Every structure is written in C-alpha cells, then in structure tokens.
XYZ file of C-alpha atoms in Angstrom:
693
model
C 34.450 125.386 -102.310
C 34.888 128.176 -104.866
C 32.013 130.331 -103.607
C 30.964 131.460 -100.137
C 28.113 129.681 -98.400
C 25.676 132.639 -98.706
C 26.371 132.710 -102.451
C 25.610 129.049 -103.071
C 22.886 128.577 -100.453
C 19.562 127.933 -102.163
C 21.065 128.545 -105.598
C 19.412 125.365 -106.891
C 16.063 125.938 -105.157
C 13.196 128.059 -106.437
C 12.958 129.783 -103.084
C 11.781 133.141 -101.893
C 14.562 135.145 -103.546
C 14.020 133.510 -106.956
C 10.246 133.936 -106.675
C 10.554 137.584 -105.731
C 12.877 138.247 -108.647
C 10.927 136.368 -111.326
C 7.231 136.475 -110.386
C 4.827 139.384 -110.942
C 4.184 141.138 -107.620
C 0.558 140.035 -107.333
C 1.481 136.417 -108.077
C 4.357 136.525 -105.587
C 2.083 137.912 -102.861
C -0.592 135.277 -103.484
C 1.940 132.451 -103.420
C 3.567 133.751 -100.245
C 0.179 133.939 -98.550
C -0.380 130.267 -99.366
C 3.046 129.358 -98.002
C 2.704 131.411 -94.807
C -0.940 130.928 -93.928
C -1.917 127.689 -95.657
C -4.622 129.385 -97.709
C -5.759 127.657 -100.941
C -3.747 128.567 -104.022
C -5.566 130.372 -106.820
C -5.193 128.133 -109.917
C -5.249 131.275 -112.057
C -1.695 132.139 -111.027
C -0.319 128.692 -111.865
C 0.676 129.566 -115.445
C 2.685 132.573 -114.277
C 4.453 130.499 -111.620
C 5.117 127.644 -114.058
C 6.625 129.944 -116.687
C 8.881 131.679 -114.154
C 9.897 128.378 -112.631
C 10.723 126.960 -116.072
C 12.827 129.982 -117.075
C 14.710 129.796 -113.792
C 15.293 126.040 -114.178
C 16.543 126.450 -117.759
C 18.984 129.125 -116.586
C 20.391 126.531 -114.158
C 20.869 123.914 -116.881
C 17.717 121.877 -116.276
C 16.208 120.054 -119.244
C 13.482 118.019 -117.498
C 10.904 118.365 -114.745
C 9.401 115.816 -112.406
C 6.692 115.630 -109.779
C 8.745 114.471 -106.781
C 6.570 112.523 -104.337
C 6.714 110.176 -101.380
C 4.750 106.954 -101.899
C 4.342 104.312 -99.209
C 7.649 102.694 -100.176
C 9.462 104.922 -97.677
C 11.575 106.551 -100.380
C 10.836 109.182 -103.005
C 9.586 108.628 -106.553
C 9.884 110.640 -109.748
C 8.983 110.404 -113.440
C 10.910 112.792 -115.702
C 9.461 114.768 -118.627
C 11.460 117.179 -120.730
C 10.408 120.783 -121.294
C 10.647 119.995 -125.014
C 7.641 120.900 -127.180
C 7.490 120.612 -131.017
C 7.425 124.016 -132.746
C 6.896 122.879 -136.350
C 9.424 122.694 -139.124
C 11.638 120.428 -137.068
C 12.164 123.096 -134.390
C 11.496 122.818 -130.688
C 10.457 125.055 -127.796
C 10.971 124.654 -124.053
C 7.569 125.044 -122.394
C 5.956 124.298 -119.049
C 2.305 125.053 -118.269
C 0.399 125.712 -115.102
C -1.519 122.498 -115.689
C 1.752 120.526 -115.779
C 2.873 122.267 -112.590
C -0.311 121.606 -110.637
C -1.135 118.058 -111.696
C 0.735 115.014 -112.911
C -0.529 111.554 -113.793
C 1.821 108.745 -112.762
C 0.997 105.062 -112.948
C -0.245 104.201 -109.467
C -0.624 100.451 -110.018
C 2.861 99.415 -108.921
C 3.027 101.455 -105.725
C 1.890 99.943 -102.417
C -1.793 100.610 -101.791
C -2.684 98.047 -99.138
C -5.761 96.955 -101.079
C -7.069 100.453 -101.807
C -6.473 99.929 -105.516
C -6.491 96.844 -107.732
C -3.450 96.296 -109.929
C -5.428 97.055 -113.082
C -6.625 100.376 -111.601
C -3.546 102.235 -112.687
C -4.389 105.906 -112.683
C -3.027 108.153 -109.930
C -2.452 111.864 -109.514
C 0.323 114.019 -108.143
C -0.547 117.510 -106.946
C 1.878 120.400 -106.456
C 2.659 121.333 -102.855
C 3.386 125.073 -103.082
C 4.542 125.218 -99.444
C 7.738 123.302 -100.267
C 10.216 124.875 -102.672
C 11.023 123.205 -105.988
C 14.692 122.389 -106.536
C 17.052 121.152 -109.231
C 18.712 117.750 -108.999
C 20.630 116.107 -111.833
C 19.477 118.708 -114.371
C 15.857 118.046 -113.436
C 13.413 120.468 -111.845
C 11.924 118.548 -108.900
C 8.491 119.765 -107.830
C 7.392 118.470 -104.396
C 3.930 116.962 -104.732
C 1.257 114.943 -102.977
C 0.093 111.614 -104.446
C -3.387 110.105 -104.478
C -5.370 107.468 -106.327
C -7.904 108.107 -109.089
C -10.682 107.826 -106.522
C -9.016 110.220 -104.092
C -7.528 107.859 -101.499
C -4.165 108.980 -100.183
C -1.231 106.895 -101.433
C 1.610 108.980 -100.008
C 3.097 110.328 -96.786
C 2.985 114.040 -97.597
C -0.802 114.471 -97.815
C -1.596 113.174 -94.308
C 1.340 115.187 -92.957
C -0.128 118.373 -94.430
C -3.537 117.422 -93.034
C -2.065 116.850 -89.565
C -0.364 120.247 -89.733
C -3.713 121.830 -90.557
C -5.300 120.014 -87.625
C -2.804 121.143 -85.007
C -2.791 124.671 -86.419
C -6.579 124.933 -86.160
C -6.756 123.659 -82.586
C -3.699 125.602 -81.383
C -5.139 128.833 -82.766
C -8.337 128.174 -80.799
C -6.344 127.812 -77.584
C -4.190 130.871 -78.270
C -7.310 132.955 -78.858
C -8.229 132.254 -75.232
C -4.952 133.911 -74.266
C -5.909 136.965 -76.323
C -3.716 136.096 -79.304
C -5.121 136.205 -82.819
C -2.930 133.823 -84.810
C -3.605 132.932 -88.415
C -1.317 129.921 -88.492
C 0.528 127.697 -86.021
C 3.160 125.374 -87.412
C 5.145 122.498 -86.041
C 8.859 122.623 -86.721
C 11.335 119.781 -86.885
C 15.093 119.374 -86.921
C 15.886 115.702 -87.641
C 19.363 114.534 -86.586
C 20.484 111.990 -89.193
C 22.888 109.205 -88.183
C 24.649 107.028 -90.771
C 27.630 104.756 -91.428
C 30.281 105.143 -94.119
C 32.155 102.076 -95.348
C 34.472 101.474 -98.272
C 32.732 100.803 -101.557
C 34.972 97.839 -102.415
C 34.165 96.126 -99.102
C 30.457 96.749 -99.590
C 30.610 95.086 -103.015
C 31.852 91.873 -101.362
C 28.974 91.692 -98.874
C 25.835 90.352 -100.527
C 23.914 90.875 -97.285
C 24.673 94.601 -97.255
C 23.734 94.927 -100.919
C 20.408 93.082 -100.621
C 19.293 93.885 -97.067
C 21.242 96.922 -95.885
C 22.653 95.080 -92.862
C 25.250 92.428 -92.140
C 23.563 89.090 -91.556
C 26.881 87.669 -90.351
C 29.818 89.173 -88.537
C 31.865 88.230 -85.498
C 32.805 91.151 -83.241
C 36.024 92.945 -84.125
C 38.779 92.847 -81.478
C 38.012 96.526 -80.878
C 34.533 97.995 -80.938
C 33.268 101.150 -79.267
C 34.270 100.199 -75.729
C 37.023 102.847 -75.489
C 34.470 105.544 -76.328
C 37.106 107.234 -78.464
C 35.137 107.734 -81.685
C 32.320 109.948 -80.373
C 33.111 113.590 -81.267
C 36.616 112.425 -82.194
C 38.787 113.922 -84.897
C 37.132 113.342 -88.277
C 39.180 111.331 -90.749
C 40.304 113.334 -93.818
C 38.355 111.132 -96.269
C 35.211 111.458 -94.184
C 35.704 115.213 -93.784
C 36.014 115.548 -97.565
C 32.706 113.674 -97.907
C 31.057 115.919 -95.304
C 32.299 119.082 -97.030
C 30.982 117.871 -100.369
C 27.666 116.841 -98.812
C 27.262 120.216 -97.120
C 27.748 122.029 -100.401
C 25.202 119.842 -102.200
C 22.682 120.323 -99.395
C 23.218 124.061 -99.161
C 22.652 124.440 -102.899
C 19.143 122.969 -102.631
C 18.331 125.004 -99.528
C 18.887 122.437 -96.759
C 20.229 124.109 -93.606
C 22.918 121.525 -92.857
C 24.435 122.712 -89.592
C 26.150 120.098 -87.413
C 28.459 117.201 -88.272
C 30.442 114.876 -86.033
C 31.581 111.329 -85.395
C 28.978 109.230 -83.601
C 29.559 106.565 -80.942
C 30.235 103.540 -83.160
C 33.306 103.280 -85.384
C 32.566 104.498 -88.948
C 29.341 106.120 -87.705
C 28.580 109.827 -88.121
C 25.778 112.359 -87.768
C 24.430 115.370 -89.654
C 21.886 117.723 -88.119
C 20.051 120.596 -89.831
C 18.481 123.754 -88.454
C 14.751 123.565 -87.640
C 12.268 124.016 -90.469
C 8.521 123.709 -90.912
C 7.682 120.013 -90.594
C 6.586 119.602 -94.208
C 9.778 121.160 -95.571
C 11.941 119.360 -93.006
C 10.428 116.062 -94.173
C 11.138 116.816 -97.827
C 14.647 117.945 -96.978
C 15.391 114.856 -94.912
C 14.349 112.592 -97.788
C 16.573 114.641 -100.089
C 19.395 114.507 -97.542
C 19.380 110.708 -97.448
C 19.457 110.552 -101.240
C 22.344 113.009 -101.478
C 24.249 111.183 -98.735
C 24.272 108.039 -100.847
C 25.181 109.910 -104.019
C 28.013 111.956 -102.481
C 29.366 108.905 -100.644
C 29.741 107.106 -103.964
C 31.876 109.961 -105.316
C 34.248 109.523 -102.381
C 34.623 105.752 -102.628
C 32.179 105.133 -99.795
C 28.763 103.575 -99.374
C 26.427 105.335 -96.951
C 24.492 102.844 -94.808
C 21.197 104.123 -93.417
C 19.929 100.839 -91.975
C 19.039 101.096 -88.294
C 21.369 98.245 -87.283
C 23.899 97.404 -90.000
C 26.367 95.878 -87.524
C 25.586 93.579 -84.615
C 27.066 94.461 -81.234
C 27.673 98.165 -81.798
C 25.391 101.167 -81.878
C 22.774 101.376 -84.577
C 21.627 104.562 -86.249
C 18.618 106.616 -85.255
C 17.030 109.835 -86.378
C 16.159 112.125 -83.480
C 13.051 114.115 -84.330
C 13.350 117.481 -82.545
C 9.776 118.787 -82.553
C 8.290 122.093 -81.469
C 5.279 124.370 -82.090
C 5.531 127.975 -83.267
C 3.114 130.742 -84.219
C 3.168 132.770 -87.413
C 4.713 135.577 -85.334
C 7.685 133.406 -84.382
C 6.658 132.555 -80.813
C 7.776 129.108 -79.640
C 4.850 127.681 -77.686
C 7.101 125.185 -75.891
C 9.492 127.812 -74.552
C 9.061 127.841 -70.753
C 10.506 131.350 -70.416
C 12.279 132.586 -67.309
C 9.456 131.543 -64.969
C 7.710 128.350 -66.163
C 5.501 128.236 -63.060
C 3.698 131.428 -64.024
C 3.693 130.763 -67.771
C 0.151 129.387 -68.059
C 0.286 129.219 -71.852
C 3.445 127.098 -71.795
C 2.019 124.801 -69.130
C -1.168 124.273 -71.135
C 0.717 123.300 -74.296
C 3.151 121.155 -72.299
C 0.191 119.367 -70.718
C -1.358 118.838 -74.143
C 1.793 117.060 -75.334
C 2.056 114.910 -72.198
C -1.605 113.904 -72.522
C -1.153 113.100 -76.224
C 1.880 110.887 -75.661
C 0.124 108.982 -72.878
C -3.167 108.446 -74.687
C -1.591 107.588 -78.032
C 1.630 105.881 -76.961
C 0.690 102.964 -79.216
C 0.526 105.236 -82.273
C 3.900 106.812 -81.534
C 5.427 103.329 -81.155
C 3.797 102.264 -84.430
C 5.193 105.344 -86.180
C 8.735 104.028 -85.618
C 8.000 100.354 -86.254
C 10.050 98.540 -88.880
C 12.073 95.362 -89.238
C 15.281 97.394 -89.105
C 14.346 99.496 -86.096
C 13.314 96.409 -84.126
C 17.015 95.464 -83.981
C 17.852 98.866 -82.489
C 15.117 99.789 -80.005
C 16.054 98.772 -76.498
C 19.772 98.445 -77.263
C 22.387 100.545 -75.504
C 22.178 103.515 -77.840
C 18.431 103.621 -78.336
C 15.441 104.123 -76.075
C 13.293 101.149 -75.115
C 10.077 100.291 -76.907
C 8.162 101.734 -73.928
C 6.970 105.319 -74.414
C 7.695 107.752 -71.586
C 8.228 111.493 -71.310
C 11.320 113.061 -69.727
C 10.835 116.624 -68.454
C 13.887 117.000 -66.213
C 14.149 117.776 -62.526
C 12.964 121.400 -62.599
C 9.840 120.856 -64.705
C 9.261 117.534 -62.973
C 9.197 119.289 -59.601
C 6.871 121.958 -61.008
C 4.438 119.356 -62.358
C 4.560 117.475 -59.055
C 3.696 120.706 -57.249
C 0.773 121.354 -59.606
C -0.520 117.831 -59.082
C -0.264 117.987 -55.292
C -1.485 121.586 -54.995
C 1.700 122.706 -53.240
C 3.401 126.015 -53.887
C 6.345 125.640 -56.218
C 9.690 127.068 -55.210
C 11.971 127.310 -58.211
C 15.496 126.085 -57.809
C 18.201 128.669 -57.554
C 19.867 129.400 -60.847
C 23.092 127.445 -60.935
C 25.952 128.519 -63.115
C 28.623 126.109 -64.187
C 32.151 127.420 -64.172
C 35.529 125.859 -64.680
C 38.911 127.479 -64.327
C 39.058 131.215 -63.723
C 39.644 131.917 -67.410
C 36.398 130.174 -68.418
C 33.161 132.157 -68.609
C 30.216 131.051 -66.412
C 27.646 128.942 -68.292
C 24.012 129.032 -67.156
C 22.372 125.632 -66.888
C 19.506 124.726 -69.193
C 16.001 124.070 -67.891
C 16.532 120.313 -68.271
C 19.357 117.843 -68.562
C 19.495 115.477 -71.537
C 18.368 111.884 -71.092
C 19.696 109.625 -73.854
C 17.584 106.730 -72.572
C 14.281 108.580 -72.915
C 12.212 108.022 -76.040
C 10.489 111.414 -75.723
C 12.491 114.060 -73.908
C 11.894 117.762 -73.295
C 15.125 119.557 -74.159
C 14.613 123.206 -73.323
C 12.063 124.473 -75.845
C 11.258 121.366 -77.839
C 10.705 117.631 -77.517
C 13.212 115.147 -78.878
C 11.472 112.013 -80.148
C 14.434 109.630 -80.176
C 12.819 106.398 -81.338
C 12.906 106.985 -85.112
C 15.171 104.756 -87.161
C 17.760 106.314 -89.465
C 16.174 105.091 -92.723
C 12.656 106.231 -91.857
C 10.591 108.940 -93.467
C 9.961 111.353 -90.582
C 6.480 112.122 -91.913
C 4.995 109.097 -90.131
C 6.121 110.086 -86.624
C 5.091 113.706 -87.123
C 1.660 112.765 -88.483
C 1.011 110.816 -85.281
C 2.456 113.498 -83.034
C 0.705 116.437 -84.696
C -2.668 114.712 -84.697
C -2.456 113.425 -81.126
C -1.496 116.868 -79.798
C -4.234 118.456 -81.934
C -6.729 116.198 -80.173
C -5.508 117.294 -76.731
C -5.780 120.946 -77.768
C -9.262 120.355 -79.221
C -10.476 118.955 -75.933
C -8.868 121.817 -74.013
C -10.420 124.441 -76.302
C -13.858 122.811 -76.123
C -13.721 122.942 -72.341
C -12.176 126.376 -71.869
C -14.021 128.356 -74.529
C -17.138 128.353 -72.400
C -15.400 129.008 -69.059
C -16.484 132.078 -67.080
C -13.064 132.386 -65.429
C -10.424 131.269 -67.914
C -7.513 131.540 -65.476
C -9.146 129.324 -62.842
C -10.552 126.880 -65.378
C -7.208 126.453 -67.152
C -5.393 125.954 -63.844
C -7.844 123.224 -62.848
C -7.572 121.614 -66.283
C -3.769 121.522 -66.128
C -3.834 119.986 -62.628
C -6.422 117.386 -63.633
C -4.622 116.317 -66.803
C -1.155 116.211 -65.219
C -2.614 113.991 -62.491
C -4.377 111.771 -65.026
C -1.273 111.325 -67.171
C 1.480 111.436 -64.560
C 2.279 107.783 -65.258
C 3.923 108.684 -68.580
C 6.487 110.960 -66.880
C 9.796 109.231 -66.167
C 13.137 110.932 -65.578
C 15.123 107.800 -64.776
C 17.236 105.306 -66.702
C 15.169 103.796 -69.493
C 17.794 101.074 -70.019
C 17.433 99.689 -66.503
C 15.597 96.367 -66.407
C 13.583 97.604 -63.444
C 11.927 100.204 -65.699
C 10.185 97.438 -67.663
C 8.613 96.178 -64.446
C 7.774 99.687 -63.282
C 6.239 100.626 -66.648
C 4.039 97.530 -66.532
C 2.825 98.533 -63.066
C 1.969 101.969 -64.438
C -0.042 100.409 -67.250
C 2.233 101.609 -70.042
C 2.381 99.570 -73.227
C 5.512 97.663 -74.203
C 5.130 96.708 -77.858
C 8.469 94.997 -78.389
C 8.271 94.226 -82.100
C 6.654 95.523 -85.261
C 4.217 92.575 -85.606
C 3.185 93.152 -81.996
C 2.657 96.897 -82.491
C 1.003 97.234 -85.901
C -2.307 95.462 -85.157
C -3.100 98.306 -82.719
C -2.914 100.885 -85.511
C -6.572 100.425 -86.393
C -7.876 100.245 -82.830
C -11.180 102.107 -82.653
C -9.748 105.017 -80.639
C -7.013 105.556 -83.238
C -9.373 105.431 -86.195
C -11.666 107.872 -84.391
C -8.735 110.237 -83.814
C -7.673 110.418 -87.448
C -11.192 110.569 -88.830
C -12.122 113.356 -86.415
C -9.263 115.538 -87.636
C -9.555 114.585 -91.301
C -6.075 113.083 -91.493
C -6.993 109.515 -92.534
C -10.130 107.596 -93.346
C -10.587 104.118 -91.920
C -9.854 102.675 -95.366
C -6.600 104.633 -95.611
C -5.555 103.394 -92.171
C -6.378 99.802 -93.056
C -4.275 100.126 -96.191
C -1.281 101.493 -94.286
C -1.489 98.753 -91.724
C -1.595 96.166 -94.503
C 1.363 97.758 -96.304
C 3.561 97.855 -93.205
C 2.767 94.281 -92.183
C 3.504 93.044 -95.702
C 6.720 95.065 -95.798
C 7.865 93.510 -92.528
C 7.245 89.961 -93.758
C 8.926 90.656 -97.110
C 11.944 92.192 -95.394
C 12.505 89.165 -93.161
C 11.927 86.849 -96.124
C 14.580 88.630 -98.200
C 17.005 88.513 -95.287
C 16.388 84.821 -94.715
C 16.813 83.942 -98.401
C 20.009 86.010 -98.526
C 21.332 84.227 -95.449
C 20.576 80.831 -96.978
C 22.320 81.839 -100.194
C 25.448 83.092 -98.425
C 25.708 80.047 -96.171
C 25.323 77.558 -99.023
C 27.452 79.318 -101.624
C 30.113 80.986 -99.503
C 30.439 79.964 -95.857
C 30.012 76.176 -96.045
C 32.338 75.842 -99.082
C 34.962 77.890 -97.213
C 34.617 75.590 -94.201
C 34.935 72.463 -96.362
C 38.028 73.930 -98.013
C 39.623 74.632 -94.630
C 38.879 71.148 -93.304
C 40.377 69.688 -96.489
C 43.452 71.915 -96.114
C 43.876 70.861 -92.488
C 43.381 67.191 -93.380
C 45.935 67.357 -96.190
C 48.401 69.100 -93.887
C 47.839 66.513 -91.155
C 48.335 63.638 -93.596
C 51.569 65.156 -94.902
C 52.816 65.808 -91.379
C 51.939 62.310 -90.227
C 53.902 60.865 -93.139
C 57.109 62.424 -91.801
C 56.335 61.692 -88.154
C 55.248 65.207 -87.109
C 52.561 65.589 -84.421
C 49.171 66.407 -86.003
C 47.095 67.122 -82.899
C 46.582 70.803 -83.790
C 45.412 70.132 -87.344
C 43.164 67.265 -86.284
C 41.607 69.274 -83.427
C 40.952 72.286 -85.667
C 39.524 70.122 -88.446
C 37.155 68.384 -86.032
C 36.052 71.687 -84.471
C 35.374 73.330 -87.842
C 33.664 70.210 -89.170
C 31.366 69.990 -86.129
C 30.516 73.712 -86.287
C 29.831 73.369 -90.020
C 27.472 70.488 -89.339
C 25.610 72.621 -86.819
C 25.379 75.447 -89.359
C 24.066 73.098 -92.041
C 21.415 71.781 -89.655
C 20.307 75.294 -88.732
C 20.363 76.309 -92.380
C 17.837 73.542 -92.965
C 15.830 75.024 -90.109
C 15.629 78.381 -91.925
C 14.597 76.684 -95.168
C 11.918 74.656 -93.404
C 10.618 77.807 -91.713
C 10.391 79.590 -95.053
C 8.509 76.646 -96.572
C 5.969 76.546 -93.729
C 4.638 80.116 -93.801
C 0.943 79.651 -92.930
C -1.096 80.001 -96.108
C -4.357 80.695 -94.303
C -3.035 83.458 -91.998
C -3.830 87.132 -92.461
C -1.030 89.678 -92.915
C -0.703 90.183 -89.162
C -0.382 86.442 -88.643
C 2.200 86.116 -91.424
C 4.269 88.997 -90.003
C 4.142 87.418 -86.534
C 5.268 84.088 -88.011
C 8.263 85.692 -89.705
C 9.226 87.339 -86.428
C 8.660 84.357 -84.138
C 9.836 81.535 -86.404
C 11.925 82.704 -89.360
C 13.864 85.453 -87.593
C 14.458 83.178 -84.615
C 15.895 80.478 -86.913
C 18.136 83.064 -88.569
C 19.569 84.171 -85.232
C 20.570 80.589 -84.384
C 22.286 80.120 -87.759
C 24.077 83.441 -87.412
C 25.608 82.347 -84.118
C 27.064 79.269 -85.875
C 28.436 81.327 -88.759
C 29.991 83.949 -86.501
C 31.718 81.192 -84.537
C 33.120 79.768 -87.766
C 34.447 83.200 -88.764
C 36.654 83.117 -85.646
C 37.975 79.664 -86.616
C 38.770 80.123 -90.305
C 41.889 81.924 -91.551
C 41.316 85.341 -93.069
C 42.363 84.159 -96.542
C 39.487 81.660 -96.615
C 36.707 83.684 -94.988
C 34.596 84.831 -97.952
C 33.589 88.317 -96.739
C 35.206 91.447 -95.330
C 35.010 91.234 -91.539
C 33.845 93.854 -89.067
C 37.478 94.857 -88.622
C 37.735 95.466 -92.378
C 34.400 97.279 -92.648
C 34.653 99.556 -89.626
C 38.342 100.334 -89.223
C 39.478 101.447 -92.666
C 42.119 104.126 -93.175
C-alpha cells in the first residue's frame, strides 16, 4: 500500500468530505439534512449535486455512470451510460444532469417480478437514494438507487428496507418522547460479518458443479477436515493475507469500514467484518463487498465461494447480522448501561425486540430461507431453524425477576484475570452463544441465521418492521397513561410473561431442544418450501401493510419469486449432477474396471494371483451399477414434476423428491471416489480444494 489508510479511505466515494468541498453551502446543508433526518430531497438542488458529482467522478478517471440497484435476483444490477454529449462540429462534452441523477429508466421486463408485471410491460424506474454515497467502480460512477415498475410496484430490496427504517424510526421516536426525549430520527445499524471460502482458480475450473451451482455436488471427506480445530484464528497463509490486504484497500477506497479478518473454522474458510453503519448503507456496502471479494480473489489466483454450504461435512458460511438501534444523538437504545434493572428505557426496547421475534418468528425464518441456506441451518456451525432469543444469565435472571415480581439482585461484578502480569478484564453483560439464532451480545442482537450469499436487506426489513410494530403497540398504550412509570413497568412485565417462551439460553444443537421448542409452541420450519407459504399469512400481510412496507401484491410477488428460485436452483443442481455422472464419473468407473480386468487377464496368463484386481473390479462395477440406477431415479424425478401444482407445490416436490434422489446418488458417487485411483477420478477432491499451499 503506497498511501496511508486515512489518505485512501473514501477516496473513490462521493462522501461527506467530497460533498462539502464541491457543493454550494446551501445545497450541502439540504443534502445533509436528507441524509441525517430522512427528509424529502428538494429536486431543485439535483442539478447542482449532479454537476459536482460528475466533476468529481471525472477527476477520478470515470467515463460512465450507472444507477446501481438491487433487484429481486439477490445481486446488484447496473446499466452504464457515458457522460458523453455531442457538442457540434464533431466535438463532445461530458455532462450529467439532475434528471439523470434522480431517475433512470431500465428495462424491467427481464427482472423477477413474481407476476406483478407481464413480460411485455418493460418499463421500470430507478430512483436515486441520496442517503447512500455514490462511488466509483471500474471507471464508472455508481449511484445507489431504488427500483420500481412503471405502475409503482416495488421490484427491489432497497425500497422496502428504506420503508422499514422509516417505520421503526417513527415508532421509536414516539416511545422516546414518553421518556422526555425529542428525537428527529432513530436508525437501525448493522455490522454484517461475512464468511467465505477461497480455493484455487485452476481447481475451480475443473469442477462443473462449483461453476454452475456454487457448491460441490460430489466429494468424499478428506482424510483431515476441521476436527483438530487448528484453522480457526490460525496463522493466515501468505497468499490469503495478500488477498485480504488487497481487498481491504479496495473496500477502504469506496468507504467500506473493513475492520476484522481471520481464518474461520473450516479449512480454506475466512471471515471479514466491518464496523457498524446505518442499515441502508451497510446493505449497499455488503453487496459491494461480495462483488469485490470475487474480483480481488481472481487477481490472486483464487475463486471466492459465497455459497452457504460449498463442501459437505465441514462448516458452511453464514453472515451474522449484528443489529442495533440508535438515535440521531448517538444513543444506543439497546445499551443496558451499568444498571439494566433500573434502565426502564432499555428494558422497554429489549421487550419490544423479544415480542417481535416471538410474534414474527416465521418471518425471520423466511428472511433467511434459500436452497443454499437449507444445507447449513441446523448443522454444527449454524443455529437451528427454530427461532429463539439468547439474553445471557444476567439479563435472563433480570427478566425472570420482572416476570415473577421478585426483587432483582444483580450479580457481583466478576473480573477475569490470568497471570500477575495480565490486566484484569471485566466480564461482558452476556456470554456468546454460537448455537443461538438471535443472541443479545452486549448492546446489540446478533441474528446468526443469514446465509453468506444473502442480501441482508431481507432480514433487516423483517426485523425493523416487526420491532416497529411492537413499539407502535407500546406507544399506543403508554401515550394515554396517567402514570407512565407504573404503566410501562406493568407493560414490560406483561409482555415478558407473554413471550417468555422465546427466551432460551441453552444449547440450540441439542436434540432435546427440538422437543422442548415444540412444547413451547415455537415453529420449526425446516426447509424453504415449508417456510415460504407462511410469508403471506394474514397477520404478516397486515403487519407490512400497516407500516407501509409492502402491499399484499408485493408480498405475493416476493413469495412467488422465492419459491420459483428454490425450484430452479434444485433443478439446475440436479441437471448438473446428471451431466457430471454421465459424462465424467461413470466413464471413469468403466475405465478403471477395464484397467483392472486387463491387468487381471495379463496376470492370470503368467500364473499370478488376481484376487485383488477381481475383487476391486467387482466392487467398482457394483457401485457403478447402483449409481446408474440412482441416476435414472434423478432423471425420472425431473421428468415427473407435477404440471398442475402451484409454485409452492412445485418447490415442495423439488425438496421432497428431486433433492432426496440427488442425495442418494451422491452417496454412491462419493463411495466410488474412495475406490478409484486419483489419476482416474475426474475432479479435484476435497483434499485438493481445501488444503492447497
């Protein structure tokens, strides 16, 4: 790195410093008010902002601009236009207007709409989001935008996220006013921890399953996995460290606060975590982070895998969504302070979150539902599909005392100390529970169920809106109370009692928890096809309509899109598996049996014992026959998809029938991998992929 971090940080983002330097003072103040308080932007200032933004972008080498948006594909989209404008006489000018900044018109016909739009209804609009800074990528000025159809229906993930942020801000401000605080804006903040795998590019190129599906559809366990627990926080390999250094620099340039990096539990697995940002910006930055991870990995001879479970038998990759609520004055509303028992404001907001998670546990599960994440949830490194809230021993005891009406005696402050040369370390309010899907971790909640490839907007839309509903109900009740202190104390006790079932500080991996959760009446939506039909339950539609986040039509479309995506994903995986078995694995098996047979015949001719060759040939031949039979089972399953079923029925069929057939065939193929010599096995093995130099 030739420059210091402060010098390069944000150098490729049109952030506060660039705005302050290049915008007229009145324009700068108006734009900052929109960013800070969420007030509507005056269109009259758009030309001034556009001109300054263009001049800044040109000074950084940009030649094009794009409205950068997040359609329902789960990734970002962009259409590039140059700043070039004819000037007459064969000359050209570089121009950019306020109209071009505020509104774009992409073709909306080929993006998922879930039936909201017909294919021939092509027009769509992108609209500038001034609360998220523009940035330069590949000599293009990228302007974060929302995306909607010609008739106004939402076709993206940013718009409902912004709406949910407005909802929780409005209701939180109502509650804070009862505490004598006049807040103009309350924001949720997020710090998403991003897990990923790095593998060699040349090995990736030899695995058609990784190329087409993002995960290995075959792969026998390597002799060594993660059982020695030696990779987690271990020394970072020089090649990987060079990638991380390069990635950090690219992220810092566009204003992403990349902070933490380390080896994760599985071999070849790593993690990057940023500093907290406003949820909207954190979402944009996480999408940009995933894109830059792939790009930088390529420069270093790697491929970055973001699938939730690229390798069977070892940890998959998640994205822990660290979520909190803050005021425009910087107060963290989930900070318990030194004495949580007397911090009525904290207890009220904590109760609101607990109530929201309990009442809308189905929505939170749906927000992390995908074909990839289904392979991960419930495994050793991921929380189960059952929602529960971990609050730790101290807060748990406090909530128990509130529920029972007992006086709460806080535990003595314990300080951890080691040898005499080590300083004492005060304990945090709570421990960390890796098995909990939704854990309180000091002054925030860590929603651990998200998959690594997911857009975090979905989970935060659900979370923001559900908590906004709790706060709305609290404000409605308390605004008319004669004695606020007594009324709020009674409300907290009542709601903690009503939603105590969602609190669980134990081991979420233990099989007994499934039984216990069922007794408590908690939902256990094990798969995406099982979860998604609940998205449009009446209570969920009512929630989103009440807070103006989604209409019923927009919810129906999202449900349709996700169910179709699930079925298409499994279909692609199944077709890829069939292709690899027919064209690669079975021919390799036939070649090995032929080689063994030829060797046995030659040995028999000179009187050498052939028992080994004959036994191996018979074993491989029998296993190949099993694989061929189960391959036919996959093909039959694909041919029998019910034509008269709705999207939910089709998704369920792919899960129950096609995916089940694939798992049987995989077991055959993985067995054959252990029987064939390395020279004949057609793909890099787990040993090759995970334990490179």
